[in-house]
PDB file of C-alpha atoms in Angstrom:
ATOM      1  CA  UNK V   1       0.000   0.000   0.000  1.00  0.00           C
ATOM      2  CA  UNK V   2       1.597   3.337  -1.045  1.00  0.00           C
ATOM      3  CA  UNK V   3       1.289   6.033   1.988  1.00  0.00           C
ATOM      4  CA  UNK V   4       1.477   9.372   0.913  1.00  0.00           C
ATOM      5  CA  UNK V   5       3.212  10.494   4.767  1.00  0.00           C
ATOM      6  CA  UNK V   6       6.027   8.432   3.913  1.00  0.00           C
ATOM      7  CA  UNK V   7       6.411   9.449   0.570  1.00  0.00           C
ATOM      8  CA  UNK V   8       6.085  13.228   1.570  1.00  0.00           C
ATOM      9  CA  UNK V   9       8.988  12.390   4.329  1.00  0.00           C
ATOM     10  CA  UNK V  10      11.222  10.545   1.824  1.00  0.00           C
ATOM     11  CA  UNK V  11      11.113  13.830  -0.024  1.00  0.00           C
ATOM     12  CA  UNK V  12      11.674  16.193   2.378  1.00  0.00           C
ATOM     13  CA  UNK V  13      14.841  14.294   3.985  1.00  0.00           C
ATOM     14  CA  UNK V  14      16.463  13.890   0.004  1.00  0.00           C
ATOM     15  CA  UNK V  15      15.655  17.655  -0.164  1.00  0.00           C
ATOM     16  CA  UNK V  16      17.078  18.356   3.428  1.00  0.00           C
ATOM     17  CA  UNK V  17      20.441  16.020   2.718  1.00  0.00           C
ATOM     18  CA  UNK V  18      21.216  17.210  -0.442  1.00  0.00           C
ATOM     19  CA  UNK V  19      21.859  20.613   0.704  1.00  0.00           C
ATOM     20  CA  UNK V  20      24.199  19.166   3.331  1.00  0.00           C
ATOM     21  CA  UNK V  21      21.673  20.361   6.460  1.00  0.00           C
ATOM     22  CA  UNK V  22      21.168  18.586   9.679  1.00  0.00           C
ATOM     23  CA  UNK V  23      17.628  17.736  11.411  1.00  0.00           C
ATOM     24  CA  UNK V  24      18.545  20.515  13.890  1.00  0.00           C
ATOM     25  CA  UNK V  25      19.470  23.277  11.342  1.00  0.00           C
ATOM     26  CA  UNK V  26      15.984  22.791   9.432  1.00  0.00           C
ATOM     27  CA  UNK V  27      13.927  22.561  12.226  1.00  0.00           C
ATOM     28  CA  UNK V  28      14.982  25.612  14.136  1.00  0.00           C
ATOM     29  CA  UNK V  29      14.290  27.471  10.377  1.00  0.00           C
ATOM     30  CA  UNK V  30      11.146  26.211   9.786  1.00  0.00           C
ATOM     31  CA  UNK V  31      10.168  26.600  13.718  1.00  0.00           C
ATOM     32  CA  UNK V  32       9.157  23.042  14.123  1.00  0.00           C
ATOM     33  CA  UNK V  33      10.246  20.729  16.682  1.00  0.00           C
ATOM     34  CA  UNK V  34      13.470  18.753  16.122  1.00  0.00           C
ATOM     35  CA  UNK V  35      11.503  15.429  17.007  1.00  0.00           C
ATOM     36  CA  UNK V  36       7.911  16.371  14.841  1.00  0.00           C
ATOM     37  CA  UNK V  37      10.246  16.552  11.866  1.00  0.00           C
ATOM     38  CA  UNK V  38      11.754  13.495  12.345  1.00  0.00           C
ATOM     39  CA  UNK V  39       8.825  11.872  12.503  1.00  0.00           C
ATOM     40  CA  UNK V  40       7.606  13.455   9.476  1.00  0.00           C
ATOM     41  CA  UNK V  41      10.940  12.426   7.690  1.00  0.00           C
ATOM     42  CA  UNK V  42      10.384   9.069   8.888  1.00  0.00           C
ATOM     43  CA  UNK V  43       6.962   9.014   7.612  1.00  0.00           C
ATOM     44  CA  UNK V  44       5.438   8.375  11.021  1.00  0.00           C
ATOM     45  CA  UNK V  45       3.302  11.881  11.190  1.00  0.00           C
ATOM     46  CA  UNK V  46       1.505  13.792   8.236  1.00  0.00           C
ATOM     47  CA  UNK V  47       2.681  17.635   8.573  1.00  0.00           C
ATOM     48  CA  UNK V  48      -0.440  20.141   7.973  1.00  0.00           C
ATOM     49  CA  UNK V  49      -0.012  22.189   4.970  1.00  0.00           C
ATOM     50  CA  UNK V  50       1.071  25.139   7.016  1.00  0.00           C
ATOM     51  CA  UNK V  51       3.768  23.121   8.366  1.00  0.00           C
ATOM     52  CA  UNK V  52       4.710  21.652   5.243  1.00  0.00           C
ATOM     53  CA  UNK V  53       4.733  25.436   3.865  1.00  0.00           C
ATOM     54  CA  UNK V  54       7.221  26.428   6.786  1.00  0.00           C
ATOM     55  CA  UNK V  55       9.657  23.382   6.176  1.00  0.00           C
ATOM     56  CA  UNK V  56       9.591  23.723   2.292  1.00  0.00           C
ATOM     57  CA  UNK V  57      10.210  27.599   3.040  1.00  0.00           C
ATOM     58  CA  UNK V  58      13.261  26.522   5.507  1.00  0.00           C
ATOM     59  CA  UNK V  59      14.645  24.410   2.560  1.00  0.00           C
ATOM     60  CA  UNK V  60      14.198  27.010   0.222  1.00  0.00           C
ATOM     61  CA  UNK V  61      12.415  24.791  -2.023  1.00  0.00           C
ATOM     62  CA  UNK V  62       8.818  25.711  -3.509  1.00  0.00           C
ATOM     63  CA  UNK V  63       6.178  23.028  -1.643  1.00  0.00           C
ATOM     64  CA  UNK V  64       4.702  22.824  -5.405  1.00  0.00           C
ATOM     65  CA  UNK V  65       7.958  21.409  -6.372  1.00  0.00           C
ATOM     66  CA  UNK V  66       7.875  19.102  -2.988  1.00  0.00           C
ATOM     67  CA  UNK V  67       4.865  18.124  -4.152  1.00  0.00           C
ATOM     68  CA  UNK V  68       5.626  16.881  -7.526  1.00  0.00           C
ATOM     69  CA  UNK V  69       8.818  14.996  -6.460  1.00  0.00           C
ATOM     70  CA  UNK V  70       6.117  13.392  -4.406  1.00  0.00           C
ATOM     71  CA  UNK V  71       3.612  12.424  -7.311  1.00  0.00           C
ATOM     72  CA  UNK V  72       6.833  11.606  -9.778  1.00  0.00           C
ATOM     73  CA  UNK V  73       7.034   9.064  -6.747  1.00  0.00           C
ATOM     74  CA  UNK V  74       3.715   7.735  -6.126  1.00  0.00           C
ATOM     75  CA  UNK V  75       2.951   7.754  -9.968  1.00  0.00           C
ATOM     76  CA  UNK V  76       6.314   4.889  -9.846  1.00  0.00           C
ATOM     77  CA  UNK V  77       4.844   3.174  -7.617  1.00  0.00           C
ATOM     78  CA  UNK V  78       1.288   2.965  -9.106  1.00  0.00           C
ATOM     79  CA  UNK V  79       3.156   1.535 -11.728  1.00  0.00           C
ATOM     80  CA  UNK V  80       4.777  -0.841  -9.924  1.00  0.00           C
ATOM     81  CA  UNK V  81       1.796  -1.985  -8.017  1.00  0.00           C
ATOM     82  CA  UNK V  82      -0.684  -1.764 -11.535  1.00  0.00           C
ATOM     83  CA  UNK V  83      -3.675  -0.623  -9.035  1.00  0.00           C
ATOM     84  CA  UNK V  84      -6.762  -1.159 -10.910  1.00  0.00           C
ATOM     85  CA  UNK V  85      -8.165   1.774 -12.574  1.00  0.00           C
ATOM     86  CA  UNK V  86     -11.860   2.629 -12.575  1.00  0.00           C
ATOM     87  CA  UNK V  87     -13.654   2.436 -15.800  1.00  0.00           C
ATOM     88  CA  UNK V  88     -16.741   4.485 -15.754  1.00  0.00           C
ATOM     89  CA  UNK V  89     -19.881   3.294 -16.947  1.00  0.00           C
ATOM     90  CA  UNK V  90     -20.597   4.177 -20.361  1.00  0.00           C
ATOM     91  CA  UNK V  91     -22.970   6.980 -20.624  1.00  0.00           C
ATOM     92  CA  UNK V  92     -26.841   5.935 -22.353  1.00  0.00           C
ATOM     93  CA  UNK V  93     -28.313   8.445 -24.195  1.00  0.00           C
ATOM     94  CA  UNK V  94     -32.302   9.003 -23.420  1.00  0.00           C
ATOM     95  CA  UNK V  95     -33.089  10.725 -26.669  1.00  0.00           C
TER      96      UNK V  95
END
């Protein structure tokens, strides 16, 4: 099962290492608690949009580009896993 948390942490601690920062260092930038960003690194917590704004701003990365590295990710995966997709029902015409 793909989960989006851990997906979103994998990001942010690829983003946070390749800039050569430490846990510390981003969390006192972004104002969030050395331990709550671990755990949303580690994929154990889902950060609210606000505080996903305030650790993509202490990166100095745009969260839109977070967020794609995040579907490029989840899009490999759906791949990987071949999850069914819907078909909708085909539309019947009344007239």
């Amino acid at each position: 099962m793909i989960v989006l948390r851990r997906e979103l942490g994998d990001v942010l601690r690829r983003l946070r290492q390749s800039q050569g920062r430490t846990l510390r260092d981003v969390s006192a930038a972004a104002s969030v608690s050395l331990g709550y960003l671990s755990e949303i690194e580690r994929g154990e917590k889902e950060a609210s949009s606000e505080v996903l704004a305030m650790i993509c701003d202490a990166l100095d990365v745009p969260m839109s580009e977070a967020l794609l590295l995040v579907s490029d990710r989840v899009a490999a995966l759906e791949s990987l896993v071949r999850l069914p997709v819907p078909v909708a029902a085909p539309v019947v015409s009344a007239a």
